[in-house]
PDB file of C-alpha atoms in Angstrom:
ATOM      1  CA  MET A  12      -5.695  -5.201 -25.658  1.00 43.00           C
ATOM      2  CA  GLY A  13      -4.079  -8.622 -25.634  1.00 43.00           C
ATOM      3  CA  GLY A  14      -0.497  -8.837 -24.415  1.00 43.00           C
ATOM      4  CA  ALA A  15       2.427  -9.963 -26.505  1.00 42.00           C
ATOM      5  CA  GLN A  16       2.809 -13.693 -27.011  1.00 40.00           C
ATOM      6  CA  LEU A  17       5.542 -15.125 -24.814  1.00 38.00           C
ATOM      7  CA  GLU A  18       7.721 -17.818 -26.333  1.00 39.00           C
ATOM      8  CA  ARG A  19       8.964 -20.274 -23.724  1.00 36.00           C
ATOM      9  CA  PRO A  20      12.394 -21.848 -24.335  1.00 33.00           C
ATOM     10  CA  SER A  21      12.202 -25.560 -24.971  1.00 36.00           C
ATOM     11  CA  GLY A  22      12.495 -27.598 -21.792  1.00 36.00           C
ATOM     12  CA  ALA A  23      11.905 -24.574 -19.528  1.00 34.00           C
ATOM     13  CA  ARG A  24       9.845 -25.156 -16.420  1.00 33.00           C
ATOM     14  CA  PRO A  25       6.737 -23.018 -15.766  1.00 34.00           C
ATOM     15  CA  GLY A  26       8.513 -21.417 -12.791  1.00 35.00           C
ATOM     16  CA  VAL A  27      10.363 -21.923  -9.579  1.00 34.00           C
ATOM     17  CA  CYS A  28       9.613 -20.712  -6.092  1.00 38.00           C
ATOM     18  CA  VAL A  29      11.046 -17.382  -5.026  1.00 37.00           C
ATOM     19  CA  ARG A  30      13.881 -18.505  -2.799  1.00 38.00           C
ATOM     20  CA  ARG A  31      14.735 -15.302  -0.954  1.00 40.00           C
ATOM     21  CA  SER A  32      12.618 -13.426   1.561  1.00 38.00           C
ATOM     22  CA  PHE A  33      13.317  -9.730   1.991  1.00 38.00           C
ATOM     23  CA  ARG A  34      11.595  -6.980   3.909  1.00 37.00           C
ATOM     24  CA  ALA A  35      11.237  -3.685   2.102  1.00 38.00           C
ATOM     25  CA  HIS A  36      11.886  -1.835   5.364  1.00 36.00           C
ATOM     26  CA  ALA A  37      13.881  -2.973   8.331  1.00 30.00           C
ATOM     27  CA  GLY A  38      11.009  -2.056  10.662  1.00 33.00           C
ATOM     28  CA  ASP A  39       8.306  -3.978   8.818  1.00 36.00           C
ATOM     29  CA  GLN A  40       6.226  -6.227  11.000  1.00 34.00           C
ATOM     30  CA  PRO A  41       5.863  -9.905  10.062  1.00 32.00           C
ATOM     31  CA  ARG A  42       2.761 -10.531   8.027  1.00 36.00           C
ATOM     32  CA  ARG A  43       0.304 -13.358   8.345  1.00 35.00           C
ATOM     33  CA  PRO A  44      -0.218 -15.839   5.504  1.00 34.00           C
ATOM     34  CA  PRO A  45      -2.552 -14.615   2.786  1.00 38.00           C
ATOM     35  CA  GLY A  46      -6.251 -15.105   3.333  1.00 40.00           C
ATOM     36  CA  PRO A  47      -9.457 -13.491   2.185  1.00 38.00           C
ATOM     37  CA  ILE A  48      -8.026 -10.096   3.189  1.00 34.00           C
ATOM     38  CA  PRO A  49      -4.296  -9.843   2.447  1.00 39.00           C
ATOM     39  CA  ALA A  50      -2.268  -8.161   5.144  1.00 37.00           C
ATOM     40  CA  PRO A  51       0.120  -5.106   5.089  1.00 34.00           C
ATOM     41  CA  GLY A  52       0.186  -1.879   3.206  1.00 35.00           C
ATOM     42  CA  THR A  53      -2.458   0.804   3.098  1.00 34.00           C
ATOM     43  CA  MET A  54      -5.316  -1.421   2.045  1.00 35.00           C
ATOM     44  CA  LYS A  55      -8.705   0.117   2.651  1.00 40.00           C
ATOM     45  CA  GLN A  56     -11.885  -1.828   3.216  1.00 42.00           C
ATOM     46  CA  GLU A  57     -15.308  -0.400   3.870  1.00 38.00           C
ATOM     47  CA  PRO A  58     -18.924  -1.502   3.387  1.00 39.00           C
ATOM     48  CA  ALA A  59     -20.350  -0.969  -0.063  1.00 39.00           C
ATOM     49  CA  ALA A  60     -23.168   1.489  -0.645  1.00 36.00           C
ATOM     50  CA  PRO A  61     -26.074  -0.900  -1.326  1.00 37.00           C
ATOM     51  CA  ASN A  62     -28.162   1.152  -3.749  1.00 35.00           C
ATOM     52  CA  THR A  63     -25.642   3.335  -5.514  1.00 33.00           C
ATOM     53  CA  SER A  64     -25.021   2.918  -9.245  1.00 32.00           C
ATOM     54  CA  PRO A  65     -21.506   3.331 -10.585  1.00 32.00           C
ATOM     55  CA  ALA A  66     -20.731   6.368 -12.641  1.00 34.00           C
ATOM     56  CA  SER A  67     -21.459   6.020 -16.326  1.00 33.00           C
ATOM     57  CA  GLN A  68     -17.994   7.233 -17.329  1.00 36.00           C
ATOM     58  CA  SER A  69     -15.197   4.694 -16.994  1.00 39.00           C
ATOM     59  CA  PRO A  70     -11.450   4.954 -17.610  1.00 41.00           C
ATOM     60  CA  THR A  71     -11.790   3.183 -20.960  1.00 41.00           C
ATOM     61  CA  PRO A  72     -15.322   3.780 -22.272  1.00 35.00           C
ATOM     62  CA  SER A  73     -15.053   1.063 -24.916  1.00 34.00           C
ATOM     63  CA  ALA A  74     -14.199  -1.663 -22.404  1.00 43.00           C
ATOM     64  CA  GLN A  75     -16.863  -3.980 -21.060  1.00 50.00           C
ATOM     65  CA  PHE A  76     -15.863  -4.471 -17.455  1.00 58.00           C
ATOM     66  CA  PRO A  77     -16.543  -7.923 -15.964  1.00 65.00           C
ATOM     67  CA  ARG A  78     -19.320  -7.905 -13.392  1.00 58.00           C
ATOM     68  CA  ASN A  79     -20.250 -10.301 -10.628  1.00 56.00           C
ATOM     69  CA  ASP A  80     -23.110 -12.465 -11.872  1.00 51.00           C
ATOM     70  CA  GLY A  81     -24.835 -12.216  -8.500  1.00 55.00           C
ATOM     71  CA  ASP A  82     -24.536  -8.430  -8.284  1.00 64.00           C
ATOM     72  CA  PRO A  83     -24.573  -6.292 -11.449  1.00 60.00           C
ATOM     73  CA  GLN A  84     -22.984  -3.437  -9.496  1.00 79.00           C
ATOM     74  CA  ALA A  85     -19.991  -5.494  -8.323  1.00 93.00           C
ATOM     75  CA  LEU A  86     -16.616  -5.686 -10.068  1.00 97.00           C
ATOM     76  CA  TRP A  87     -13.466  -7.706  -9.345  1.00 98.00           C
ATOM     77  CA  ILE A  88     -10.068  -6.090 -10.019  1.00 98.00           C
ATOM     78  CA  PHE A  89      -6.973  -8.292 -10.268  1.00 98.00           C
ATOM     79  CA  GLY A  90      -3.654  -6.936  -9.023  1.00 98.00           C
ATOM     80  CA  TYR A  91      -0.326  -8.666  -9.656  1.00 98.00           C
ATOM     81  CA  GLY A  92       2.151  -5.836  -8.985  1.00 98.00           C
ATOM     82  CA  SER A  93       1.973  -3.055  -6.409  1.00 97.00           C
ATOM     83  CA  LEU A  94      -1.766  -3.587  -6.048  1.00 98.00           C
ATOM     84  CA  VAL A  95      -1.105  -6.754  -4.027  1.00 97.00           C
ATOM     85  CA  TRP A  96       0.171  -4.671  -1.098  1.00 96.00           C
ATOM     86  CA  ARG A  97      -1.105  -1.146  -1.825  1.00 96.00           C
ATOM     87  CA  PRO A  98      -4.427  -0.933  -3.647  1.00 97.00           C
ATOM     88  CA  ASP A  99      -5.272   2.488  -2.136  1.00 97.00           C
ATOM     89  CA  PHE A 100      -8.950   2.265  -3.039  1.00 98.00           C
ATOM     90  CA  ALA A 101     -11.939   1.146  -0.981  1.00 98.00           C
ATOM     91  CA  TYR A 102     -13.118  -2.421  -1.569  1.00 98.00           C
ATOM     92  CA  SER A 103     -15.598  -4.873  -0.065  1.00 97.00           C
ATOM     93  CA  ASP A 104     -13.663  -8.136  -0.324  1.00 97.00           C
ATOM     94  CA  SER A 105     -10.285  -9.424  -1.482  1.00 97.00           C
ATOM     95  CA  ARG A 106      -9.000 -12.888  -2.336  1.00 97.00           C
ATOM     96  CA  VAL A 107      -5.540 -14.270  -3.050  1.00 97.00           C
ATOM     97  CA  GLY A 108      -5.298 -16.468  -6.141  1.00 97.00           C
ATOM     98  CA  PHE A 109      -4.004 -16.690  -9.683  1.00 98.00           C
ATOM     99  CA  VAL A 110      -4.773 -16.283 -13.370  1.00 98.00           C
ATOM    100  CA  ARG A 111      -3.789 -18.878 -15.968  1.00 97.00           C
ATOM    101  CA  GLY A 112      -2.425 -18.239 -19.438  1.00 97.00           C
ATOM    102  CA  TYR A 113      -0.210 -15.303 -18.417  1.00 98.00           C
ATOM    103  CA  SER A 114       3.305 -14.832 -17.079  1.00 98.00           C
ATOM    104  CA  ARG A 115       4.517 -11.798 -15.115  1.00 98.00           C
ATOM    105  CA  ARG A 116       7.476  -9.887 -16.533  1.00 98.00           C
ATOM    106  CA  PHE A 117       9.434  -6.777 -15.479  1.00 98.00           C
ATOM    107  CA  TRP A 118       9.165  -5.414 -18.988  1.00 98.00           C
ATOM    108  CA  GLN A 119       7.267  -2.160 -18.446  1.00 98.00           C
ATOM    109  CA  GLY A 120       9.145   1.091 -17.926  1.00 97.00           C
ATOM    110  CA  ASP A 121       8.046   3.465 -15.171  1.00 97.00           C
ATOM    111  CA  THR A 122       8.975   7.157 -15.241  1.00 96.00           C
ATOM    112  CA  PHE A 123       6.739   8.227 -12.355  1.00 95.00           C
ATOM    113  CA  HIS A 124       6.109   5.705  -9.551  1.00 96.00           C
ATOM    114  CA  ARG A 125       9.465   3.866  -9.527  1.00 97.00           C
ATOM    115  CA  GLY A 126      11.681   5.848 -11.864  1.00 97.00           C
ATOM    116  CA  SER A 127      12.129   9.093 -13.773  1.00 96.00           C
ATOM    117  CA  ASP A 128      12.322  10.291 -17.355  1.00 95.00           C
ATOM    118  CA  LYS A 129      16.113  10.005 -17.289  1.00 95.00           C
ATOM    119  CA  MET A 130      16.161   6.707 -15.371  1.00 97.00           C
ATOM    120  CA  PRO A 131      12.942   4.714 -15.907  1.00 97.00           C
ATOM    121  CA  GLY A 132      12.300   1.961 -13.411  1.00 98.00           C
ATOM    122  CA  ARG A 133      11.115  -1.558 -14.194  1.00 98.00           C
ATOM    123  CA  VAL A 134       7.641  -2.744 -13.166  1.00 98.00           C
ATOM    124  CA  VAL A 135       5.591  -5.766 -14.112  1.00 98.00           C
ATOM    125  CA  THR A 136       3.087  -6.510 -16.835  1.00 98.00           C
ATOM    126  CA  LEU A 137       1.370  -9.688 -18.044  1.00 98.00           C
ATOM    127  CA  LEU A 138       2.333 -11.551 -21.190  1.00 96.00           C
ATOM    128  CA  GLU A 139       0.217 -14.200 -22.837  1.00 96.00           C
ATOM    129  CA  ASP A 140       1.718 -17.620 -22.134  1.00 96.00           C
ATOM    130  CA  HIS A 141      -0.427 -20.738 -22.415  1.00 95.00           C
ATOM    131  CA  GLU A 142       1.689 -22.452 -19.738  1.00 95.00           C
ATOM    132  CA  GLY A 143       1.858 -19.415 -17.475  1.00 96.00           C
ATOM    133  CA  CYS A 144       0.296 -18.823 -14.065  1.00 97.00           C
ATOM    134  CA  THR A 145       0.453 -15.476 -12.247  1.00 98.00           C
ATOM    135  CA  TRP A 146      -0.424 -15.050  -8.577  1.00 98.00           C
ATOM    136  CA  GLY A 147      -1.964 -11.896  -7.159  1.00 98.00           C
ATOM    137  CA  VAL A 148      -4.949 -10.455  -5.318  1.00 98.00           C
ATOM    138  CA  ALA A 149      -8.464  -9.802  -6.628  1.00 98.00           C
ATOM    139  CA  TYR A 150     -10.446  -6.988  -5.004  1.00 98.00           C
ATOM    140  CA  GLN A 151     -14.217  -6.744  -5.155  1.00 98.00           C
ATOM    141  CA  VAL A 152     -15.708  -3.259  -5.421  1.00 98.00           C
ATOM    142  CA  GLN A 153     -19.431  -2.622  -5.179  1.00 97.00           C
ATOM    143  CA  GLY A 154     -21.847   0.258  -5.686  1.00 95.00           C
ATOM    144  CA  GLU A 155     -20.157   3.635  -5.543  1.00 95.00           C
ATOM    145  CA  GLN A 156     -16.818   1.939  -4.899  1.00 96.00           C
ATOM    146  CA  VAL A 157     -16.738   0.871  -8.575  1.00 96.00           C
ATOM    147  CA  SER A 158     -16.573   4.326 -10.131  1.00 95.00           C
ATOM    148  CA  LYS A 159     -14.195   5.629  -7.455  1.00 96.00           C
ATOM    149  CA  ALA A 160     -11.805   2.699  -7.864  1.00 97.00           C
ATOM    150  CA  LEU A 161     -11.834   2.914 -11.666  1.00 97.00           C
ATOM    151  CA  LYS A 162     -11.275   6.669 -11.598  1.00 97.00           C
ATOM    152  CA  TYR A 163      -8.317   6.257  -9.250  1.00 97.00           C
ATOM    153  CA  LEU A 164      -6.815   3.341 -11.193  1.00 97.00           C
ATOM    154  CA  ASN A 165      -7.230   5.171 -14.475  1.00 96.00           C
ATOM    155  CA  VAL A 166      -4.781   7.787 -13.224  1.00 96.00           C
ATOM    156  CA  ARG A 167      -2.447   5.418 -11.375  1.00 96.00           C
ATOM    157  CA  GLU A 168      -2.261   2.628 -13.950  1.00 96.00           C
ATOM    158  CA  ALA A 169      -3.331   4.081 -17.298  1.00 94.00           C
ATOM    159  CA  VAL A 170      -2.340   7.757 -17.314  1.00 94.00           C
ATOM    160  CA  LEU A 171       0.833   7.507 -15.202  1.00 93.00           C
ATOM    161  CA  GLY A 172       1.674   3.867 -15.900  1.00 93.00           C
ATOM    162  CA  GLY A 173       0.753   3.276 -19.546  1.00 93.00           C
ATOM    163  CA  TYR A 174      -1.480   0.271 -18.800  1.00 96.00           C
ATOM    164  CA  ASP A 175      -4.613  -0.839 -20.630  1.00 96.00           C
ATOM    165  CA  THR A 176      -7.509  -2.924 -19.310  1.00 97.00           C
ATOM    166  CA  LYS A 177      -8.151  -6.595 -20.008  1.00 96.00           C
ATOM    167  CA  GLU A 178     -10.623  -9.177 -18.711  1.00 97.00           C
ATOM    168  CA  VAL A 179      -9.037 -12.230 -17.076  1.00 98.00           C
ATOM    169  CA  THR A 180     -10.280 -15.335 -15.289  1.00 98.00           C
ATOM    170  CA  PHE A 181      -9.207 -15.360 -11.646  1.00 98.00           C
ATOM    171  CA  TYR A 182      -8.984 -18.556  -9.581  1.00 98.00           C
ATOM    172  CA  PRO A 183      -9.205 -17.939  -5.803  1.00 97.00           C
ATOM    173  CA  GLN A 184      -6.656 -19.850  -3.748  1.00 96.00           C
ATOM    174  CA  ASP A 185      -9.339 -21.096  -1.363  1.00 95.00           C
ATOM    175  CA  ALA A 186     -11.826 -22.045  -4.111  1.00 96.00           C
ATOM    176  CA  PRO A 187     -10.064 -22.620  -7.462  1.00 95.00           C
ATOM    177  CA  ASP A 188     -13.119 -24.466  -8.753  1.00 97.00           C
ATOM    178  CA  GLN A 189     -15.111 -21.220  -8.521  1.00 96.00           C
ATOM    179  CA  PRO A 190     -13.330 -18.848 -10.927  1.00 97.00           C
ATOM    180  CA  LEU A 191     -14.249 -15.180 -11.231  1.00 96.00           C
ATOM    181  CA  LYS A 192     -14.081 -12.722 -14.104  1.00 97.00           C
ATOM    182  CA  ALA A 193     -11.835  -9.809 -13.187  1.00 98.00           C
ATOM    183  CA  LEU A 194     -10.406  -6.633 -14.656  1.00 98.00           C
ATOM    184  CA  ALA A 195      -6.614  -6.462 -14.979  1.00 98.00           C
ATOM    185  CA  TYR A 196      -4.305  -3.648 -16.047  1.00 98.00           C
ATOM    186  CA  VAL A 197      -1.807  -4.835 -18.657  1.00 97.00           C
ATOM    187  CA  ALA A 198       1.000  -2.918 -20.376  1.00 96.00           C
ATOM    188  CA  THR A 199       1.298  -3.980 -24.011  1.00 93.00           C
ATOM    189  CA  PRO A 200       4.263  -3.417 -26.366  1.00 94.00           C
ATOM    190  CA  GLN A 201       2.260  -0.662 -28.070  1.00 93.00           C
ATOM    191  CA  ASN A 202       2.550   1.772 -25.141  1.00 94.00           C
ATOM    192  CA  PRO A 203       5.472   4.254 -25.186  1.00 93.00           C
ATOM    193  CA  GLY A 204       6.813   3.143 -21.794  1.00 95.00           C
ATOM    194  CA  TYR A 205       7.265  -0.491 -22.769  1.00 97.00           C
ATOM    195  CA  LEU A 206      10.901  -1.612 -22.384  1.00 97.00           C
ATOM    196  CA  GLY A 207      10.592  -5.269 -23.319  1.00 97.00           C
ATOM    197  CA  PRO A 208      12.849  -8.187 -22.421  1.00 97.00           C
ATOM    198  CA  ALA A 209      16.346  -7.938 -20.988  1.00 97.00           C
ATOM    199  CA  PRO A 210      18.649 -10.294 -19.053  1.00 97.00           C
ATOM    200  CA  GLU A 211      17.591 -10.641 -15.423  1.00 97.00           C
ATOM    201  CA  GLU A 212      20.967  -9.261 -14.291  1.00 97.00           C
ATOM    202  CA  ALA A 213      20.436  -6.125 -16.384  1.00 97.00           C
ATOM    203  CA  ILE A 214      16.924  -5.706 -14.987  1.00 98.00           C
ATOM    204  CA  ALA A 215      18.288  -6.070 -11.442  1.00 97.00           C
ATOM    205  CA  THR A 216      20.921  -3.405 -12.109  1.00 96.00           C
ATOM    206  CA  GLN A 217      18.276  -1.027 -13.434  1.00 97.00           C
ATOM    207  CA  ILE A 218      15.993  -1.681 -10.442  1.00 97.00           C
ATOM    208  CA  LEU A 219      18.799  -0.950  -7.999  1.00 95.00           C
ATOM    209  CA  ALA A 220      19.486   2.411  -9.660  1.00 95.00           C
ATOM    210  CA  CYS A 221      15.945   3.793  -9.910  1.00 97.00           C
ATOM    211  CA  ARG A 222      13.587   5.688  -7.636  1.00 96.00           C
ATOM    212  CA  GLY A 223      10.274   7.443  -8.279  1.00 96.00           C
ATOM    213  CA  PHE A 224       7.514   9.300  -6.463  1.00 96.00           C
ATOM    214  CA  SER A 225       6.193   6.064  -4.910  1.00 95.00           C
ATOM    215  CA  GLY A 226       9.609   4.981  -3.646  1.00 95.00           C
ATOM    216  CA  HIS A 227      12.660   3.009  -4.699  1.00 95.00           C
ATOM    217  CA  ASN A 228      12.294   0.445  -7.464  1.00 97.00           C
ATOM    218  CA  LEU A 229      13.969  -2.067  -5.149  1.00 96.00           C
ATOM    219  CA  GLU A 230      11.101  -1.768  -2.678  1.00 95.00           C
ATOM    220  CA  TYR A 231       8.695  -2.713  -5.461  1.00 97.00           C
ATOM    221  CA  LEU A 232      10.701  -5.851  -6.256  1.00 97.00           C
ATOM    222  CA  LEU A 233      11.131  -6.964  -2.650  1.00 95.00           C
ATOM    223  CA  ARG A 234       7.524  -6.444  -1.637  1.00 96.00           C
ATOM    224  CA  LEU A 235       6.399  -8.491  -4.612  1.00 97.00           C
ATOM    225  CA  ALA A 236       8.869 -11.257  -3.708  1.00 95.00           C
ATOM    226  CA  ASP A 237       7.627 -11.142  -0.118  1.00 95.00           C
ATOM    227  CA  PHE A 238       4.038 -11.577  -1.291  1.00 96.00           C
ATOM    228  CA  MET A 239       4.995 -14.621  -3.350  1.00 96.00           C
ATOM    229  CA  GLN A 240       6.682 -16.177  -0.333  1.00 93.00           C
ATOM    230  CA  LEU A 241       3.457 -15.851   1.627  1.00 92.00           C
ATOM    231  CA  CYS A 242       1.435 -17.529  -1.130  1.00 93.00           C
ATOM    232  CA  GLY A 243       3.235 -20.806  -0.461  1.00 89.00           C
ATOM    233  CA  PRO A 244       5.306 -23.259  -2.501  1.00 90.00           C
ATOM    234  CA  GLN A 245       2.615 -23.644  -5.158  1.00 90.00           C
ATOM    235  CA  ALA A 246       3.160 -19.998  -6.186  1.00 93.00           C
ATOM    236  CA  GLN A 247       6.028 -19.920  -8.663  1.00 93.00           C
ATOM    237  CA  ASP A 248       7.653 -17.159 -10.700  1.00 97.00           C
ATOM    238  CA  GLU A 249      10.977 -18.038 -12.309  1.00 96.00           C
ATOM    239  CA  HIS A 250      11.515 -14.555 -13.721  1.00 98.00           C
ATOM    240  CA  LEU A 251      10.940 -12.835 -10.371  1.00 97.00           C
ATOM    241  CA  ALA A 252      13.148 -15.360  -8.577  1.00 96.00           C
ATOM    242  CA  ALA A 253      16.036 -14.778 -10.985  1.00 97.00           C
ATOM    243  CA  ILE A 254      15.887 -10.997 -10.516  1.00 97.00           C
ATOM    244  CA  VAL A 255      15.725 -11.349  -6.722  1.00 95.00           C
ATOM    245  CA  ASP A 256      18.762 -13.645  -6.801  1.00 94.00           C
ATOM    246  CA  ALA A 257      20.641 -11.177  -9.005  1.00 95.00           C
ATOM    247  CA  VAL A 258      19.835  -8.330  -6.618  1.00 94.00           C
ATOM    248  CA  GLY A 259      21.023 -10.441  -3.677  1.00 90.00           C
ATOM    249  CA  THR A 260      24.362 -10.900  -5.444  1.00 91.00           C
ATOM    250  CA  MET A 261      24.748  -7.279  -6.511  1.00 90.00           C
ATOM    251  CA  LEU A 262      23.412  -5.405  -3.495  1.00 82.00           C
ATOM    252  CA  PRO A 263      26.630  -5.507  -1.403  1.00 73.00           C
ATOM    253  CA  CYS A 264      28.419  -3.891  -4.348  1.00 66.00           C
ATOM    254  CA  PHE A 265      26.082  -0.888  -4.236  1.00 57.00           C
ATOM    255  CA  CYS A 266      26.348  -0.091  -0.520  1.00 54.00           C
ATOM    256  CA  PRO A 267      27.676  -1.507   2.742  1.00 45.00           C
ATOM    257  CA  THR A 268      25.805  -4.594   3.936  1.00 45.00           C
ATOM    258  CA  GLU A 269      24.495  -2.951   7.094  1.00 48.00           C
ATOM    259  CA  GLN A 270      22.983  -0.142   4.990  1.00 48.00           C
ATOM    260  CA  ALA A 271      21.478  -2.359   2.286  1.00 47.00           C
ATOM    261  CA  LEU A 272      17.852  -1.916   3.320  1.00 48.00           C
ATOM    262  CA  ALA A 273      18.326   1.846   3.644  1.00 52.00           C
ATOM    263  CA  LEU A 274      18.075   2.001  -0.140  1.00 50.00           C
ATOM    264  CA  VAL A 275      14.332   1.577   0.151  1.00 50.00           C
TER     265      VAL A 275
END
């Protein structure tokens, strides 16, 4: 289930800060800096059922899901794409932070959430990169939340998205010296929706042209860029920044300036 090995060009920096800040909707309210519970979206949080065992059937029966050492019924799930603003499953805790050894890339095709069969959108996956660092949000699910979250994510990420599961080490922003084992959904080159690398300008053009059942592909890009802005200057993603810059250059060519945000 390991991702493809990413070769970094000689002399390339690990990443640069996302320089633009966009709102996916003109009416969005400003969001507070990330903390234990990240703001916006339809995030759901409710108390865990204390004595409820998770269902025995999991989305990938062969996988050994990472568990919290202090609670055998607890599981951390790491999100680095749309999960950072819209998990849509109940959880007990959430923490902003990062995983090392991976870089985020818009290399996975999406024919459902952000695109169609004729015009697949571009969404992110993780690629192995020993110099990489990817920021996101880890959600803790406990008790009966575990089976419900995994069942939901199996459909959203695996069945409709083409993602597989992988264990990663997550470093919380507020306690990087206390890493956690977490479950991440990663799209590998072996899945049929994988698109692979392309110039950032080409990816931006594709994103601007695609829409799926979850909304416009541009919304996906801008919400992710917005999240990275809130993480602070230490959060860097050169690939994301280049696509955002390309979109900022191209967007006036696709529609009048005053209607730009109406795309999403």
